[in-house]
Short mmCIF file of C-alpha atoms and ligand atoms in Angstrom, two decimals:
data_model
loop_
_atom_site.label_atom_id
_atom_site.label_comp_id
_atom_site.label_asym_id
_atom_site.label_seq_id
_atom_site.Cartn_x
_atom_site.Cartn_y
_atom_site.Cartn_z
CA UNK A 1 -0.20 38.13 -26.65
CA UNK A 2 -3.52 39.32 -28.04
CA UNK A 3 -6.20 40.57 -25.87
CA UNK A 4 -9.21 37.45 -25.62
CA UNK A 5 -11.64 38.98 -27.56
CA UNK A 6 -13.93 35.44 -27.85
CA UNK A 7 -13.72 33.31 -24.70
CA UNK A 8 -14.13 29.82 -24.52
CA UNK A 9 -16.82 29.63 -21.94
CA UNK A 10 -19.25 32.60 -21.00
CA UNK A 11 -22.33 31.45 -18.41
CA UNK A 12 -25.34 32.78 -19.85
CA UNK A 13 -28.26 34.11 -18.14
CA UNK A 14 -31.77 34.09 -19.45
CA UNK A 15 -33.25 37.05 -17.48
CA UNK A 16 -35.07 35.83 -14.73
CA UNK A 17 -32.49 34.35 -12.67
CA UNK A 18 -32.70 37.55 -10.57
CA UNK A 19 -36.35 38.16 -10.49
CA UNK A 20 -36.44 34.46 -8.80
CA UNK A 21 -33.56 35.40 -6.61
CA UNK A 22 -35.07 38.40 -4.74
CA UNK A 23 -38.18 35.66 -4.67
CA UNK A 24 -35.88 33.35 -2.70
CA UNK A 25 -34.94 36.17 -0.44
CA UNK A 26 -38.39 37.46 0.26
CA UNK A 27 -39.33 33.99 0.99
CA UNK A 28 -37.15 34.00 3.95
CA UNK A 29 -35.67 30.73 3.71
CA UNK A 30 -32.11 30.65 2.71
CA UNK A 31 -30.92 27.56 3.21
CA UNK A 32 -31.55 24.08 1.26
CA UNK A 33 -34.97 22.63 0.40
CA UNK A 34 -36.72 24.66 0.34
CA UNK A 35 -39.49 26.05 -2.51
CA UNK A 36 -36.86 26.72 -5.45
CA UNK A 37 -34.89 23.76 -4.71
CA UNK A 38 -38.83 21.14 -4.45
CA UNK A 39 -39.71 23.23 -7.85
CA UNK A 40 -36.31 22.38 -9.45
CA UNK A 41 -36.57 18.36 -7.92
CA UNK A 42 -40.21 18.28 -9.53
CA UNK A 43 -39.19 19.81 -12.89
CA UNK A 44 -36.53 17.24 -13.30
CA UNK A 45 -38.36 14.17 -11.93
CA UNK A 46 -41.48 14.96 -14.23
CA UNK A 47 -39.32 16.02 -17.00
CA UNK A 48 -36.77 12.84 -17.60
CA UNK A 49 -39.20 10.42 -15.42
CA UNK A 50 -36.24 9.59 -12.90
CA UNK A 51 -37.36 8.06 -9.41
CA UNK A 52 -36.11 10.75 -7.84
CA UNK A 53 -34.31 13.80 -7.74
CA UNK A 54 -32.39 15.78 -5.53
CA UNK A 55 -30.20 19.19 -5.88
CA UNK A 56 -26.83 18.58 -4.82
CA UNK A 57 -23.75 21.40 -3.77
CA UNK A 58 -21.88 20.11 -7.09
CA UNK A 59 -21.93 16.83 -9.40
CA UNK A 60 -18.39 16.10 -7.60
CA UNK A 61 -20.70 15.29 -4.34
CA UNK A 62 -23.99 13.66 -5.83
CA UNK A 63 -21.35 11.13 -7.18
CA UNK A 64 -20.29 11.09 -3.54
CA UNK A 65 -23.63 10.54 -2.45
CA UNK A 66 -23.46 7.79 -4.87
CA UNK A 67 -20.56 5.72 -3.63
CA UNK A 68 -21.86 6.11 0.09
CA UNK A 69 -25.18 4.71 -0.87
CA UNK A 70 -23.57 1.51 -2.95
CA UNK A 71 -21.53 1.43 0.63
CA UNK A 72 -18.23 1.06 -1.35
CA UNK A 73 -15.79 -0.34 0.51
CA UNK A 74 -11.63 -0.56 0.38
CA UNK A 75 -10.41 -2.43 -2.14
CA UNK A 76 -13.75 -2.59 -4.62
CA UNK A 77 -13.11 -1.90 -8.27
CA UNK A 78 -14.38 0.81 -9.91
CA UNK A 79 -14.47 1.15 -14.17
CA UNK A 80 -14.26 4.54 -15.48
CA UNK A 81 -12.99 6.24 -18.65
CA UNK A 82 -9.51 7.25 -18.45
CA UNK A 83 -10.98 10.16 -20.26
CA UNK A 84 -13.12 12.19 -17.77
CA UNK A 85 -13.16 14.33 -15.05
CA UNK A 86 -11.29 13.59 -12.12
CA UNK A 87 -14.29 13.51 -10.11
CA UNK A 88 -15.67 10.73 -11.79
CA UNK A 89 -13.97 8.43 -10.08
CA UNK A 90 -12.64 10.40 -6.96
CA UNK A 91 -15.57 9.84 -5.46
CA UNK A 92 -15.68 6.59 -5.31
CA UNK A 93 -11.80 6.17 -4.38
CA UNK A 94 -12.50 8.13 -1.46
CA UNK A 95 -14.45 5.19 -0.34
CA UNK A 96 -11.13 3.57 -0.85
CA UNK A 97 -11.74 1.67 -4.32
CA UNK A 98 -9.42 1.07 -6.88
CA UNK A 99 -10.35 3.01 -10.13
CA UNK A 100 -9.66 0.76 -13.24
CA UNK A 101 -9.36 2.60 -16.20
CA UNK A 102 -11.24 1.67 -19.62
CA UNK A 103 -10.31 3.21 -22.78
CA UNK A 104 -12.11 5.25 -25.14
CA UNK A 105 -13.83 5.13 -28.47
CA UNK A 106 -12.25 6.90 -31.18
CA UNK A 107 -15.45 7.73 -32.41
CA UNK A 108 -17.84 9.14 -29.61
CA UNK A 109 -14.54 9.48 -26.92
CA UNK A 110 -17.30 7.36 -24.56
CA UNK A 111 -15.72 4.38 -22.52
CA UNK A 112 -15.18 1.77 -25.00
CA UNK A 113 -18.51 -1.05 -24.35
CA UNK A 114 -16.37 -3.47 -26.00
CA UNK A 115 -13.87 -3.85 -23.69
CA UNK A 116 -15.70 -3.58 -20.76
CA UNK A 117 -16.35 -7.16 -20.33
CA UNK A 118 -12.64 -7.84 -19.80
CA UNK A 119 -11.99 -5.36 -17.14
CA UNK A 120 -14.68 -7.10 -14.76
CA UNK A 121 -13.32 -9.23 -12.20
CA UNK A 122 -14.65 -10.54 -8.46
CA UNK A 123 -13.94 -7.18 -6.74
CA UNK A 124 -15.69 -4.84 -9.45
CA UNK A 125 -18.97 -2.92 -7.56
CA UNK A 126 -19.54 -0.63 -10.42
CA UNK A 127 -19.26 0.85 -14.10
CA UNK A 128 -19.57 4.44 -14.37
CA UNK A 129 -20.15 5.30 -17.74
CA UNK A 130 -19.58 9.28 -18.71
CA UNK A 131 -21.72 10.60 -21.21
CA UNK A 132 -19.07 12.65 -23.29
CA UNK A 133 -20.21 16.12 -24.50
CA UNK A 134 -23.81 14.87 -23.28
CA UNK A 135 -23.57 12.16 -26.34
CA UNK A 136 -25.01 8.50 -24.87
CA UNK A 137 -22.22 5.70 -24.37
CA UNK A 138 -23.56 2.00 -25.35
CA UNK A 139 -25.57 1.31 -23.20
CA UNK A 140 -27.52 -1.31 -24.21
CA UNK A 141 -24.22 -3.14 -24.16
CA UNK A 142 -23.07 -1.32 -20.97
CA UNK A 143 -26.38 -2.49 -19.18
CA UNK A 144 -26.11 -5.95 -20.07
CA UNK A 145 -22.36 -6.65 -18.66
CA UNK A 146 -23.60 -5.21 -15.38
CA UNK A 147 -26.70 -7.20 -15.43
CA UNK A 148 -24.26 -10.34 -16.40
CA UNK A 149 -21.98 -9.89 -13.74
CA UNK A 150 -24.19 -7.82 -10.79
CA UNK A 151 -22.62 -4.76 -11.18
CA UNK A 152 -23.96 -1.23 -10.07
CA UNK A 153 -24.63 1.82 -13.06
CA UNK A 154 -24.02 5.07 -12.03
CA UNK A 155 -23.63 7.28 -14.77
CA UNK A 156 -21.38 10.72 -14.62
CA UNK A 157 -24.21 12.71 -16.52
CA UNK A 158 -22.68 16.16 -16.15
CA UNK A 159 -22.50 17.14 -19.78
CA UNK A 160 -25.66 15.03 -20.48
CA UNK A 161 -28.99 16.96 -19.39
CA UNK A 162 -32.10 16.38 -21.48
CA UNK A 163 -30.37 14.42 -23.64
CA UNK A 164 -31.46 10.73 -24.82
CA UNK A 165 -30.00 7.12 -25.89
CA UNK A 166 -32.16 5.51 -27.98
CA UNK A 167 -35.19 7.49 -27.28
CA UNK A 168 -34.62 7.42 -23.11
CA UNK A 169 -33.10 9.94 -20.73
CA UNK A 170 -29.65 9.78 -20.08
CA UNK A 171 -29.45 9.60 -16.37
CA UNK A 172 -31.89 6.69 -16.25
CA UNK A 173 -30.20 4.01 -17.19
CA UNK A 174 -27.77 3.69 -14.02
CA UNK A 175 -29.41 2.71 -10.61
CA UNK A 176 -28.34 6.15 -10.00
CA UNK A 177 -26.85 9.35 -12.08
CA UNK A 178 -25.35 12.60 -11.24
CA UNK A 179 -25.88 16.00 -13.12
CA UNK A 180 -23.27 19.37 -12.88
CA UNK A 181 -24.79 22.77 -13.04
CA UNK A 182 -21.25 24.43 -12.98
CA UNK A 183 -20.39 27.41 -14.77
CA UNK A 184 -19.15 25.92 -18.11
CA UNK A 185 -22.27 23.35 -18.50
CA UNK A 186 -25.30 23.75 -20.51
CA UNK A 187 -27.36 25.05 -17.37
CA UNK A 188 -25.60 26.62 -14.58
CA UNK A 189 -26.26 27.83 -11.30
CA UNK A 190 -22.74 28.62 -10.11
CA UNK A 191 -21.80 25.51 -8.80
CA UNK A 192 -24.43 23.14 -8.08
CA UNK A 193 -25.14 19.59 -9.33
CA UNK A 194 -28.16 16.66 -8.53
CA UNK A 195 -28.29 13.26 -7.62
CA UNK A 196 -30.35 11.09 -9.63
CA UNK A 197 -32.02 7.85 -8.00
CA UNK A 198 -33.81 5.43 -10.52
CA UNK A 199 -34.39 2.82 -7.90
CA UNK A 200 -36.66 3.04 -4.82
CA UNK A 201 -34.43 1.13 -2.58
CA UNK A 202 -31.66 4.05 -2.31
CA UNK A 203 -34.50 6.79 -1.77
CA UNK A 204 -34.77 7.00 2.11
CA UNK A 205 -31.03 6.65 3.29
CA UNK A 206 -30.41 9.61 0.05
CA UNK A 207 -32.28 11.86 2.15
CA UNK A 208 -30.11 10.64 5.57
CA UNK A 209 -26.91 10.88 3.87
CA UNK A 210 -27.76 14.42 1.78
CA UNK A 211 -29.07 15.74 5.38
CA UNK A 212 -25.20 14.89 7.33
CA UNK A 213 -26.52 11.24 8.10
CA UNK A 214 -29.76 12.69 10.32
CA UNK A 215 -33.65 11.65 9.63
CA UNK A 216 -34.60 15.68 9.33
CA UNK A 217 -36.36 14.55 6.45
CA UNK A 218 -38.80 12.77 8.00
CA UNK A 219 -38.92 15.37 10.88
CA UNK A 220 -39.99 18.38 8.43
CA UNK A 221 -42.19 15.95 6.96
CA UNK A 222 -43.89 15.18 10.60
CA UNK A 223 -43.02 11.44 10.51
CA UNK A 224 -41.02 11.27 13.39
CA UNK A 225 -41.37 13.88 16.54
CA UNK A 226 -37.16 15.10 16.73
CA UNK A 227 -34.44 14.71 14.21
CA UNK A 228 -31.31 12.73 15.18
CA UNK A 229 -28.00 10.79 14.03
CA UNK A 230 -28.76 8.21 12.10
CA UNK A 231 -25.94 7.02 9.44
CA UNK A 232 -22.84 8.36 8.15
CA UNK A 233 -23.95 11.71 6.19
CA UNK A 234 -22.53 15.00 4.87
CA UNK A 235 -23.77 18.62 4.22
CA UNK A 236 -24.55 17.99 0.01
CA UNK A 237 -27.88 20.56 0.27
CA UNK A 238 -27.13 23.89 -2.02
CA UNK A 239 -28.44 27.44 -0.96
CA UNK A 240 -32.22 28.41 -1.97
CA UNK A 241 -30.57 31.60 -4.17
CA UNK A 242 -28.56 28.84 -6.02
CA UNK A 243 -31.75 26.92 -6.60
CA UNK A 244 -33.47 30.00 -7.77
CA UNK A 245 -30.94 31.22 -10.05
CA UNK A 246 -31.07 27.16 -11.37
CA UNK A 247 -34.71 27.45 -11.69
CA UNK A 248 -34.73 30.06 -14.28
CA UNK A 249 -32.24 28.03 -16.66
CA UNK A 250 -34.59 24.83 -16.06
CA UNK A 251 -37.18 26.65 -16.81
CA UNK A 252 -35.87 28.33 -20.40
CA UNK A 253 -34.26 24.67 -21.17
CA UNK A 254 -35.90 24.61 -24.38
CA UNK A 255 -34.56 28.19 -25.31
CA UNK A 256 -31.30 27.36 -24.37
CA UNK A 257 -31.18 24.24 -25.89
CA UNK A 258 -32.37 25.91 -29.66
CA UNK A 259 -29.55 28.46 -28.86
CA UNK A 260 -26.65 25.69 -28.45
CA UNK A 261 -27.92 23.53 -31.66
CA UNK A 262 -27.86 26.39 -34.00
CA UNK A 263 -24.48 27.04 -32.90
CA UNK A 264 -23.71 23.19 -33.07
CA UNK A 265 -24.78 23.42 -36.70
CA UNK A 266 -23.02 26.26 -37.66
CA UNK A 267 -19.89 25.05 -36.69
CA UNK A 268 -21.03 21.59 -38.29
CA UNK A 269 -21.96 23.32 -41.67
CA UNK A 270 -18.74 26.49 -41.79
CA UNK A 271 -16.38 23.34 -41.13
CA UNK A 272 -17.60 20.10 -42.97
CA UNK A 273 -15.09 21.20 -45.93
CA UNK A 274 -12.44 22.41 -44.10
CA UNK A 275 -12.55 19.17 -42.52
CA UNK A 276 -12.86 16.61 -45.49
CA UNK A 277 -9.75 18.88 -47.33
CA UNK A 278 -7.18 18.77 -43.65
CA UNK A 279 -8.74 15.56 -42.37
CA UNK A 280 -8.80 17.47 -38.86
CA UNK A 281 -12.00 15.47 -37.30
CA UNK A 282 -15.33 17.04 -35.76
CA UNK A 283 -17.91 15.21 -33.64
CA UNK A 284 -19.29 12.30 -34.49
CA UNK A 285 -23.05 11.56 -32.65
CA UNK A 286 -24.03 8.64 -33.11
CA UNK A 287 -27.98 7.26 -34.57
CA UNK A 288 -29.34 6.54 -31.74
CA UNK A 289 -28.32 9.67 -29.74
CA UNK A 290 -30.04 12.62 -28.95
CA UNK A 291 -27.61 15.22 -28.21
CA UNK A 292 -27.55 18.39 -25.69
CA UNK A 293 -25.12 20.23 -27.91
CA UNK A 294 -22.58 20.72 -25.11
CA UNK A 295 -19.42 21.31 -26.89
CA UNK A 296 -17.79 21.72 -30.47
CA UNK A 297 -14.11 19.72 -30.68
CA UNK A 298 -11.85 19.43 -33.37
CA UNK A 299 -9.17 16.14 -33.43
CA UNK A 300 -5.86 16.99 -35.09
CA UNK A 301 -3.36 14.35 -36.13
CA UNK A 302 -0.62 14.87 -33.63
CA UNK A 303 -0.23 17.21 -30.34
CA UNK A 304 2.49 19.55 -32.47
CA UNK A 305 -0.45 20.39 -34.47
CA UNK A 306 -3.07 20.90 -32.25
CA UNK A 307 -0.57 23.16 -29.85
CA UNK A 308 0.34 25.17 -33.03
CA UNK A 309 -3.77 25.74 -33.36
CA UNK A 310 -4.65 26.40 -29.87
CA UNK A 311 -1.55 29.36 -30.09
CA UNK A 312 -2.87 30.17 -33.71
CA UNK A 313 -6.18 30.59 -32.34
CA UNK A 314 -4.84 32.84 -29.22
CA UNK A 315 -3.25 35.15 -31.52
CA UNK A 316 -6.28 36.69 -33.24
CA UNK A 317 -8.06 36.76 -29.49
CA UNK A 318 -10.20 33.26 -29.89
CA UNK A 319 -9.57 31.16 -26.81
CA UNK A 320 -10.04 27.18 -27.39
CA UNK A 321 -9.26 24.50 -24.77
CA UNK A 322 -8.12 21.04 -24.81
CA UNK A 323 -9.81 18.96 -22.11
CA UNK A 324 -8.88 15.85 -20.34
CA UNK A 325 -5.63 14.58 -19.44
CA UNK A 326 -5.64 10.50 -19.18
CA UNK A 327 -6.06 10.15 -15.45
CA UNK A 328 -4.38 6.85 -15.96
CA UNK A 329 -0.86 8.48 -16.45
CA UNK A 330 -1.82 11.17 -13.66
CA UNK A 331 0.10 11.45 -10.34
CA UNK A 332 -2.67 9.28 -8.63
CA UNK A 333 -3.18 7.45 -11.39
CA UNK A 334 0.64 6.19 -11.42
CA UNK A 335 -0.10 4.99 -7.93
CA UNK A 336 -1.98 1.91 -8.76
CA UNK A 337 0.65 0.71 -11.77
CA UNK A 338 -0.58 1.93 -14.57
CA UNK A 339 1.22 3.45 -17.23
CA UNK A 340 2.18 4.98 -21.21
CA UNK A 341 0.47 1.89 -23.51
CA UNK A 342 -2.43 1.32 -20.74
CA UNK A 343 -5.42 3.00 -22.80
CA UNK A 344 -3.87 3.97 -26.17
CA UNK A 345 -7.05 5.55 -27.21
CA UNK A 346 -7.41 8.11 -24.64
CA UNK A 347 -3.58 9.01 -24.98
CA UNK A 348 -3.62 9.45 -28.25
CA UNK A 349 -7.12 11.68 -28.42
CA UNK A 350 -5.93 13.87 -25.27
CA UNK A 351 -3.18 15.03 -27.09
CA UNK A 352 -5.12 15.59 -29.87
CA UNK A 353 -8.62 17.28 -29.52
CA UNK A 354 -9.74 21.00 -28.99
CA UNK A 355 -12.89 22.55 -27.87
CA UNK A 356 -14.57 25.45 -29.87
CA UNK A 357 -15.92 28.45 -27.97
CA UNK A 358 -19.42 27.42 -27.37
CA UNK A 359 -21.64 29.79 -25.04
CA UNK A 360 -25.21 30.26 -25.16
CA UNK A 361 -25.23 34.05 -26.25
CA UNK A 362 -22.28 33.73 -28.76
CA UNK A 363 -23.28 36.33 -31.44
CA UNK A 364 -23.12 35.34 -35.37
CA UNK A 365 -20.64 37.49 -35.90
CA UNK A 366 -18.67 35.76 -32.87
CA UNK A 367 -19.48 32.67 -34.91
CA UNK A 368 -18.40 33.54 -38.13
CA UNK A 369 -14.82 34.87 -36.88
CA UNK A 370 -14.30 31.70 -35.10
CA UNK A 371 -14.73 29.87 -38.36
CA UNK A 372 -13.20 31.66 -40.78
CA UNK A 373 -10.23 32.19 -38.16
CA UNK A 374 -10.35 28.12 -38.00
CA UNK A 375 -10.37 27.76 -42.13
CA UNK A 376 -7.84 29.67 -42.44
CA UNK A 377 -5.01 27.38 -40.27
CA UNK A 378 -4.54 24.76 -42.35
CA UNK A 379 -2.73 21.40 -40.80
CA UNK A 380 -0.42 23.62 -38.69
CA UNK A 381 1.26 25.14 -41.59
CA UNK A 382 -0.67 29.08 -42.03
CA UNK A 383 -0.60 30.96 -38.87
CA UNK A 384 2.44 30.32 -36.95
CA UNK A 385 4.47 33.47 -36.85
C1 PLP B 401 -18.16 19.09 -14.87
C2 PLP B 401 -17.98 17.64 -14.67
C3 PLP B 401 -17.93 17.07 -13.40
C4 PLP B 401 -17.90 17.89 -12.13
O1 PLP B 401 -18.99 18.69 -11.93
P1 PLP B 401 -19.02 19.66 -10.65
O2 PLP B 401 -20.45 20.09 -10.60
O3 PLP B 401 -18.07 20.77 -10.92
O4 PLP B 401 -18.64 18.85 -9.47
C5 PLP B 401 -17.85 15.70 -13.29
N1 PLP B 401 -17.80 14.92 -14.38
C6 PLP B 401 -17.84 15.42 -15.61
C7 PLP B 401 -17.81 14.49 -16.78
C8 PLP B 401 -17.91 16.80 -15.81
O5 PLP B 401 -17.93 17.29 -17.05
#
């Protein structure tokens, strides 16, 4: 097996995350809340104009923050994407809801709007919509069914920072939103993540549940003269050196952002012909979205042929990655009767896409090798020795 000479993923730095992290420790205070994590809140609040903002340990627990606050209870229902992250909707079956799966869009790989309507019944509490390689779901459409029926919005924005639907923030549609700053995102901190709140009402208990269900907030602010147990809560604060190292990404968004579209392009550009001549598919974003420039995928007509590429692809030292399996055919998934045929969509594109390397320092000769190497496999017939 050759030696990975191109990775998928590589978390990129932009300089100052260290200069900000001695800062943190000179400052003295360690734990959460304090001034990296209030500069980070601000940045984000005045940037995307959300109601409010709050660093989280991970984009995993902001959506757990989430389902707390709607005070999910056994038996809700739940719409997600088959096609997502498992945490999407873990969260929320914690609570003890039942997830019900929605297919996909062939085109965007975002829940499908159109059959959203059908999925709703007298138990549904929410629709959480996941922004796919940061690229907007419907939500005009998606906004209106929950309007129509009651329903909560809280979108699984973890690909989706600084990134817009038809000219607004994604993030801001939902009554709330949750952000990742893991490793393999556009801006990273580790692990780390934030709770978005676009609606005043959820603000105060936030603060209770984020602080292990005490009022400490309102203690450090002075409103109230001791802290105590107040409502059900966890630990969901991360580190000041997390926030600090966050801080510098935030602050070079722009930068990084410039660095991840040119490499967006490139791959758009090197592979437009390859793609017309194999029919192998590459992202579609749609008009009205304003993309982050996450990720790079390719869709190949059948799983023989994307496992042929992925090996291909290993063998001169490029690593790609598939990404989702349908969490509707998953081991928990099973559990609540669903099965092959449920969302053909998702099954079908799981078995079929493949993520480009895509890292914020990726070099142009890092760039062109990856696209020559990909021109030259053609339909699963060159390259497999
Ligand atoms: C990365 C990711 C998550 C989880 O983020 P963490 O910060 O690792 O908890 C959730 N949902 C989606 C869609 C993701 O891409």
């Amino acid at each position: 097996m050759a030696e990975i000479r191109i990775p998928f993923n590589r978390p990129g730095q932009t300089g100052l995350e260290q200069t900000y992290m001695a800062d943190a420790l000179q400052r003295g205070h360690l734990s959460g809340d304090g001034y990296y994590t209030k500069k980070c809140n601000a940045l984000l609040e005045n940037e995307l104009g959300a109601g409010k903002v709050m660093l989280t340990t991970s984009c995993t627990h902001a959506l757990e923050m989430a389902a707390l606050l709607l005070d999910i209870q056994p038996g809700d229902e739940v719409i997600v994407p088959s096609f997502t992250f498992v945490s999407s909707i873990n969260a929320f079956v914690l609570r003890g809801a039942k997830p019900v799966f929605a297919d996909i869009r062939p085109d965007t790989l975002n829940l499908d709007e159109k059959q959203l309507e059908s999925l709703v019944t007298e138990r549904t509490r929410a629709i959480v919509p996941v922004h796919y390689a940061g690229v907007g779901c419907e939500m005009a459409v998606i906004t209106e069914v929950a309007r129509k029926y009651n329903l909560a919005i809280i979108e699984d924005n973890a690909q989706g920072l600084f990134a817009r639907y038809e000219g607004q923030n994604l993030g801001t549609f939902g009554q709330m939103s949750a952000v990742s700053f893991h490793e393999t995102k556009n801006f990273v901190c580790g692990e780390g993540g934030a709770i978005f709140l676009n609606d005043p009402q959820y603000f105060e208990r936030a603060e209770i549940i984020r602080e292990k269900g005490t009022n400490r907030g309102r203690f450090f602010r002075g409103q109230v003269d001791k802290y105590t147990w107040v409502d059900v809560g966890s630990s969901y604060l991360p580190s000041e050196i997390l926030a600090a190292f966050l801080y510098a990404q935030l602050e070079a968004r722009e930068t990084i952002t410039a660095k991840r579209k040119a490499i967006f392009e490139f791959y758009r550009e090197n592979l437009a012909e390859w793609s017309r001549e194999t029919g192998v598919k590459t992202p579609t974003i749609p008009a009205n979205c304003e993309q982050p420039y996450h990720m790079f995928y390719l869709i190949f007509g059948s799983l023989s042929e994307r496992t042929a590429f992925i090996n291909y692809m290993r063998s001169r030292g490029i690593q790609t990655s598939f990404h989702y399996l349908p969490l509707h055919l998953s081991d928990m998934g099973r559990q609540w009767g669903y099965q092959e045929g449920d969302c053909p969509v998702t099954e079908k594109l799981s078995d079929c896409m493949v993520r480009l390397p895509f890292y914020n320092d990726m070099t142009r000769g890092e760039l062109e090798e990856v696209a020559e190497t990909v021109r030259a496999f053609s339909g699963g017939l060159v390259g497999i020795q």
